[in-house]
Amino acid sequence: MHTLVRYGYVPFMLLAVNGAALAVIATGLGKLWLLPLLVLAIAASFAAERILPYHDDWNRAHDDGRRDTAHAVVNELLTLGGVAALPLMAALIPSADVWPHRWPFPIQVLVAVVVADLGITLTHLASHKIPALWRLHAVHHSVERAYGFNGLMKHPLHQTLETVAGVTPLVLLGLPASVASALAFTVAVQLLLQHSNVDYRVGPLRTVLALNQAHRFHHLKWAGIGDVNFGLFTLFWDHLLRTYSYDPDRRFTSDDLGMAAKPHYPSGYLAQLVEPFRPSGACGATKPAQRSLPARSQAM
């Protein structure tokens, strides 16, 4: 079972679960069928984390279970609302209507993933550089364990900004609603994979796909050191931006996560919604000179 999860979990999520969602959408079965598929993805994530955890302690709630559930529900409802509003956006925003409608549906979704990945990556990078954006993004970086639901644990305003950055170029190209629905589903699955507490392996693909092995480096709590591996779907843009970092020998614990500048960031859901707008929400700090990743981890 360990071997099955170690090497089969990622293909199951990326190919089987996403593939089923694409089939549901392409055959017109109705978007409500995506809900049980999403529940299946979440259940598979939690099951894999218990069969083959990267860190046993991360499977235990740190007074964050209800909060993370609230974040997940609110943010997924926002995503569904955004997909539902796409026809209105298309009507209000003039588009070039150059979308490759005749291409096979899976290829159209892949194009949407690549384009959205660039917009989301750049917004993510900007959120680590621009104080006003960091205030919102800090909610996500306050986590002290890495598990599937962490990916959905975001301030709703920041998720909205990332979504707008990723989807607007696609809308300008004439993105169909069906492809938008598939994109929204693949984002949810990717966030589960990227933050999952599963000790899986993907071989050389770890340098290409933005999965948990690379994304843990992004959650290092020291200012500046965690400014790496910003991609959502891929690490392609990180390689180009020279923000890719990886050390195969590095192991992580809760002591490495969170924010050194503000170790006692509010943990309640409502408190986290308000914190970015309080004076204390800046969370500024300088990079500690004594902390650094090994030189070889900075390979670009």
Short mmCIF file of C-alpha atoms in Angstrom, two decimals:
data_model
loop_
_atom_site.label_atom_id
_atom_site.label_comp_id
_atom_site.label_asym_id
_atom_site.label_seq_id
_atom_site.Cartn_x
_atom_site.Cartn_y
_atom_site.Cartn_z
CA MET A 1 0.00 0.00 0.00
CA HIS A 2 2.86 2.39 0.79
CA THR A 3 4.39 1.80 -2.64
CA LEU A 4 1.00 2.30 -4.31
CA VAL A 5 0.52 5.66 -2.61
CA ARG A 6 4.14 6.76 -3.07
CA TYR A 7 4.08 6.32 -6.85
CA GLY A 8 0.38 6.16 -7.70
CA TYR A 9 -1.20 8.99 -5.72
CA VAL A 10 -0.09 11.84 -7.97
CA PRO A 11 -1.03 10.07 -11.26
CA PHE A 12 -4.40 9.16 -9.75
CA MET A 13 -5.13 12.79 -8.84
CA LEU A 14 -3.69 14.43 -11.97
CA LEU A 15 -4.88 11.91 -14.55
CA ALA A 16 -7.79 9.91 -13.13
CA VAL A 17 -9.59 12.54 -11.03
CA ASN A 18 -8.91 15.45 -13.39
CA GLY A 19 -9.63 13.20 -16.36
CA ALA A 20 -13.01 12.23 -14.92
CA ALA A 21 -13.84 15.91 -14.38
CA LEU A 22 -12.92 16.74 -17.97
CA ALA A 23 -15.09 13.86 -19.21
CA VAL A 24 -18.04 15.05 -17.13
CA ILE A 25 -17.75 18.57 -18.53
CA ALA A 26 -17.05 17.55 -22.13
CA THR A 27 -20.04 15.20 -22.27
CA GLY A 28 -22.38 17.78 -20.77
CA LEU A 29 -23.42 15.72 -17.75
CA GLY A 30 -23.78 18.87 -15.66
CA LYS A 31 -21.39 20.69 -13.36
CA LEU A 32 -23.07 19.28 -10.24
CA TRP A 33 -21.29 16.00 -10.99
CA LEU A 34 -18.03 17.80 -10.23
CA LEU A 35 -18.99 18.07 -6.56
CA PRO A 36 -18.72 14.32 -5.81
CA LEU A 37 -15.47 14.26 -7.76
CA LEU A 38 -14.11 17.07 -5.59
CA VAL A 39 -15.22 15.20 -2.47
CA LEU A 40 -13.43 12.12 -3.83
CA ALA A 41 -10.25 14.18 -4.37
CA ILE A 42 -10.38 15.53 -0.80
CA ALA A 43 -11.07 12.06 0.61
CA ALA A 44 -8.17 10.59 -1.40
CA SER A 45 -5.91 13.36 -0.12
CA PHE A 46 -6.77 12.68 3.52
CA ALA A 47 -6.50 8.90 3.06
CA ALA A 48 -3.07 9.15 1.39
CA GLU A 49 -1.84 11.44 4.16
CA ARG A 50 -2.68 8.80 6.73
CA ILE A 51 -1.26 5.86 4.79
CA LEU A 52 2.04 7.51 3.89
CA PRO A 53 2.54 10.79 5.79
CA TYR A 54 5.58 12.96 5.21
CA HIS A 55 5.35 14.09 8.84
CA ASP A 56 3.12 12.26 11.34
CA ASP A 57 2.50 15.38 13.41
CA TRP A 58 1.02 17.22 10.43
CA ASN A 59 -1.91 14.79 10.43
CA ARG A 60 -2.94 16.09 13.84
CA ALA A 61 -5.00 19.27 14.07
CA HIS A 62 -3.13 22.28 15.43
CA ASP A 63 -6.30 24.10 16.49
CA ASP A 64 -6.84 24.77 12.79
CA GLY A 65 -9.36 22.18 11.60
CA ARG A 66 -12.53 24.28 11.69
CA ARG A 67 -10.69 27.38 10.48
CA ASP A 68 -9.23 25.59 7.47
CA THR A 69 -12.60 24.06 6.66
CA ALA A 70 -14.16 27.53 6.72
CA HIS A 71 -11.45 28.86 4.39
CA ALA A 72 -11.95 25.91 2.04
CA VAL A 73 -15.74 26.25 1.88
CA VAL A 74 -15.72 30.02 1.39
CA ASN A 75 -12.96 29.97 -1.22
CA GLU A 76 -14.49 27.10 -3.21
CA LEU A 77 -17.85 28.91 -3.21
CA LEU A 78 -16.03 31.99 -4.54
CA THR A 79 -14.51 29.86 -7.27
CA LEU A 80 -17.90 28.43 -8.24
CA GLY A 81 -19.34 31.95 -8.24
CA GLY A 82 -16.54 33.12 -10.51
CA VAL A 83 -17.22 30.32 -12.99
CA ALA A 84 -20.94 31.10 -12.92
CA ALA A 85 -20.18 34.79 -13.58
CA LEU A 86 -17.94 34.03 -16.56
CA PRO A 87 -20.66 34.62 -19.20
CA LEU A 88 -21.28 38.07 -17.67
CA MET A 89 -17.54 38.80 -17.69
CA ALA A 90 -17.35 37.73 -21.33
CA ALA A 91 -20.22 40.07 -22.18
CA LEU A 92 -18.67 43.03 -20.38
CA ILE A 93 -15.05 42.50 -21.45
CA PRO A 94 -14.38 42.65 -25.20
CA SER A 95 -12.46 39.58 -26.31
CA ALA A 96 -10.39 38.78 -29.37
CA ASP A 97 -12.32 35.49 -29.67
CA VAL A 98 -9.22 33.66 -30.86
CA TRP A 99 -9.70 30.72 -28.54
CA PRO A 100 -8.91 27.39 -30.30
CA HIS A 101 -12.45 26.00 -30.00
CA ARG A 102 -11.77 23.21 -32.50
CA TRP A 103 -8.88 21.73 -30.52
CA PRO A 104 -9.53 18.61 -28.42
CA PHE A 105 -11.06 19.58 -25.08
CA PRO A 106 -8.15 18.27 -22.94
CA ILE A 107 -5.70 20.34 -25.03
CA GLN A 108 -7.85 23.44 -24.52
CA VAL A 109 -7.75 22.85 -20.76
CA LEU A 110 -3.97 22.39 -20.90
CA VAL A 111 -3.61 25.73 -22.72
CA ALA A 112 -5.76 27.37 -20.03
CA VAL A 113 -3.61 25.82 -17.30
CA VAL A 114 -0.37 27.15 -18.83
CA VAL A 115 -1.72 30.68 -19.34
CA ALA A 116 -3.36 30.85 -15.91
CA ASP A 117 -0.20 29.51 -14.30
CA LEU A 118 1.76 32.53 -15.55
CA GLY A 119 -0.72 35.08 -14.20
CA ILE A 120 -1.04 33.32 -10.85
CA THR A 121 2.74 32.89 -10.53
CA LEU A 122 3.40 36.59 -11.17
CA THR A 123 0.68 37.62 -8.70
CA HIS A 124 2.11 35.22 -6.14
CA LEU A 125 5.59 36.68 -6.65
CA ALA A 126 4.24 40.23 -6.35
CA SER A 127 2.50 39.24 -3.12
CA HIS A 128 5.90 38.59 -1.56
CA LYS A 129 7.28 41.94 -2.74
CA ILE A 130 4.42 44.44 -2.38
CA PRO A 131 3.43 45.15 1.26
CA ALA A 132 -0.29 45.64 0.54
CA LEU A 133 -0.49 42.26 -1.19
CA TRP A 134 1.66 40.57 1.45
CA ARG A 135 -0.82 41.59 4.13
CA LEU A 136 -3.44 39.45 2.37
CA HIS A 137 -1.09 36.63 1.40
CA ALA A 138 0.33 36.36 4.94
CA VAL A 139 -2.83 34.51 5.96
CA HIS A 140 -1.73 31.57 3.83
CA HIS A 141 1.82 31.67 5.21
CA SER A 142 0.68 31.58 8.82
CA VAL A 143 0.22 27.79 8.63
CA GLU A 144 2.42 25.65 10.87
CA ARG A 145 1.79 22.31 9.19
CA ALA A 146 1.55 21.27 5.56
CA TYR A 147 -1.46 19.17 4.57
CA GLY A 148 -3.98 19.14 1.74
CA PHE A 149 -6.40 21.77 3.05
CA ASN A 150 -3.57 24.32 3.39
CA GLY A 151 -3.89 25.01 -0.32
CA LEU A 152 -7.44 26.27 0.16
CA MET A 153 -6.50 28.26 3.27
CA LYS A 154 -6.27 31.76 1.79
CA HIS A 155 -7.72 35.17 2.43
CA PRO A 156 -10.68 35.39 0.01
CA LEU A 157 -9.51 38.75 -1.34
CA HIS A 158 -6.10 37.33 -2.19
CA GLN A 159 -7.63 34.31 -3.87
CA THR A 160 -9.80 36.67 -5.89
CA LEU A 161 -6.73 38.65 -7.01
CA GLU A 162 -4.91 35.47 -8.08
CA THR A 163 -8.00 34.23 -9.91
CA VAL A 164 -8.45 37.51 -11.76
CA ALA A 165 -4.77 37.55 -12.76
CA GLY A 166 -4.96 33.98 -14.03
CA VAL A 167 -8.33 34.15 -15.80
CA THR A 168 -8.44 37.66 -17.32
CA PRO A 169 -5.97 36.88 -20.15
CA LEU A 170 -8.04 33.78 -20.92
CA VAL A 171 -11.29 35.78 -21.00
CA LEU A 172 -9.64 38.21 -23.42
CA LEU A 173 -8.85 35.25 -25.65
CA GLY A 174 -12.47 34.07 -25.58
CA LEU A 175 -12.27 31.32 -22.93
CA PRO A 176 -15.36 29.03 -23.06
CA ALA A 177 -17.27 28.44 -19.82
CA SER A 178 -16.68 24.69 -20.09
CA VAL A 179 -12.90 25.16 -20.10
CA ALA A 180 -13.19 27.60 -17.19
CA SER A 181 -15.05 24.96 -15.16
CA ALA A 182 -12.36 22.39 -15.90
CA LEU A 183 -9.64 24.89 -14.97
CA ALA A 184 -11.33 25.67 -11.64
CA PHE A 185 -11.51 21.96 -10.82
CA THR A 186 -7.87 21.32 -11.71
CA VAL A 187 -6.83 24.25 -9.49
CA ALA A 188 -8.57 22.65 -6.50
CA VAL A 189 -6.87 19.30 -7.15
CA GLN A 190 -3.49 20.98 -7.64
CA LEU A 191 -3.77 22.84 -4.33
CA LEU A 192 -4.49 19.55 -2.54
CA LEU A 193 -1.43 17.96 -4.14
CA GLN A 194 0.86 20.94 -3.65
CA HIS A 195 0.33 21.17 0.10
CA SER A 196 -0.30 17.52 0.84
CA ASN A 197 1.33 15.70 3.76
CA VAL A 198 2.10 12.68 1.58
CA ASP A 199 5.60 11.33 1.05
CA TYR A 200 5.05 10.69 -2.65
CA ARG A 201 7.63 10.57 -5.45
CA VAL A 202 7.47 11.90 -9.02
CA GLY A 203 11.13 11.48 -10.01
CA PRO A 204 12.60 14.16 -12.30
CA LEU A 205 9.15 15.72 -12.66
CA ARG A 206 9.73 17.35 -9.26
CA THR A 207 11.74 20.03 -11.11
CA VAL A 208 8.84 20.66 -13.53
CA LEU A 209 5.61 20.22 -11.57
CA ALA A 210 4.79 22.50 -8.64
CA LEU A 211 4.14 19.70 -6.14
CA ASN A 212 4.78 19.38 -2.42
CA GLN A 213 8.48 18.46 -2.64
CA ALA A 214 9.33 21.88 -4.06
CA HIS A 215 6.49 23.86 -2.49
CA ARG A 216 7.63 23.16 1.08
CA PHE A 217 10.62 25.43 0.39
CA HIS A 218 8.15 28.22 -0.37
CA HIS A 219 6.75 27.93 3.16
CA LEU A 220 10.06 28.35 5.00
CA LYS A 221 9.25 30.95 7.62
CA TRP A 222 12.27 33.24 7.31
CA ALA A 223 11.73 36.39 5.24
CA GLY A 224 13.42 36.17 1.86
CA ILE A 225 14.34 32.50 2.14
CA GLY A 226 10.81 31.37 1.31
CA ASP A 227 10.66 33.60 -1.77
CA VAL A 228 11.05 30.62 -4.10
CA ASN A 229 8.90 28.18 -6.11
CA PHE A 230 5.92 30.46 -6.73
CA GLY A 231 4.25 28.37 -9.44
CA LEU A 232 0.84 26.81 -8.95
CA PHE A 233 0.84 24.17 -11.67
CA THR A 234 4.43 24.20 -12.89
CA LEU A 235 7.89 25.43 -11.95
CA PHE A 236 8.57 26.53 -15.52
CA TRP A 237 8.13 30.22 -14.77
CA ASP A 238 10.24 29.88 -11.60
CA HIS A 239 13.12 28.55 -13.68
CA LEU A 240 12.80 31.55 -16.01
CA LEU A 241 12.46 34.02 -13.12
CA ARG A 242 15.36 32.36 -11.28
CA THR A 243 13.19 31.73 -8.22
CA TYR A 244 13.47 27.94 -8.32
CA SER A 245 15.09 26.24 -5.33
CA TYR A 246 15.35 22.63 -4.19
CA ASP A 247 17.52 20.54 -1.88
CA PRO A 248 16.79 16.77 -1.92
CA ASP A 249 18.33 16.33 1.54
CA ARG A 250 16.23 18.99 3.28
CA ARG A 251 13.62 17.74 5.78
CA PHE A 252 10.85 19.92 7.19
CA THR A 253 9.07 20.16 10.53
CA SER A 254 6.59 22.65 11.96
CA ASP A 255 9.55 24.64 13.28
CA ASP A 256 10.38 25.57 9.68
CA LEU A 257 6.89 26.81 8.77
CA GLY A 258 4.84 29.89 9.58
CA MET A 259 6.26 33.41 9.80
CA ALA A 260 9.31 34.21 11.90
CA ALA A 261 8.30 37.88 11.80
CA LYS A 262 4.97 37.09 13.44
CA PRO A 263 4.93 33.67 15.12
CA HIS A 264 1.63 34.43 16.85
CA TYR A 265 -0.39 35.35 13.79
CA PRO A 266 -4.14 35.19 14.58
CA SER A 267 -5.42 31.64 14.15
CA GLY A 268 -9.20 32.17 14.10
CA TYR A 269 -11.03 32.45 10.79
CA LEU A 270 -12.68 35.82 11.39
CA ALA A 271 -9.49 37.19 12.97
CA GLN A 272 -7.56 36.21 9.85
CA LEU A 273 -10.06 38.01 7.63
CA VAL A 274 -9.54 41.21 9.62
CA GLU A 275 -5.80 41.03 10.31
CA PRO A 276 -4.59 42.35 6.90
CA PHE A 277 -6.42 45.61 7.58
CA ARG A 278 -4.96 46.16 11.05
CA PRO A 279 -1.63 47.98 11.67
CA SER A 280 -0.14 44.68 12.87
CA GLY A 281 -0.96 43.00 9.56
CA ALA A 282 2.22 44.21 7.85
CA CYS A 283 4.33 41.36 9.32
CA GLY A 284 7.55 42.94 8.10
CA ALA A 285 10.95 41.49 8.88
CA THR A 286 14.43 41.34 7.47
CA LYS A 287 16.09 38.18 6.26
CA PRO A 288 18.23 36.63 9.00
CA ALA A 289 21.82 36.48 7.82
CA GLN A 290 22.56 33.22 9.59
CA ARG A 291 19.81 31.27 7.82
CA SER A 292 20.30 30.15 4.25
CA LEU A 293 19.64 27.15 2.07
CA PRO A 294 22.60 25.07 0.92
CA ALA A 295 24.23 26.49 -2.17
CA ARG A 296 23.32 23.47 -4.27
CA SER A 297 19.61 24.03 -3.55
CA GLN A 298 19.75 27.22 -5.55
CA ALA A 299 20.23 25.43 -8.86
CA MET A 300 18.23 27.20 -11.52
#
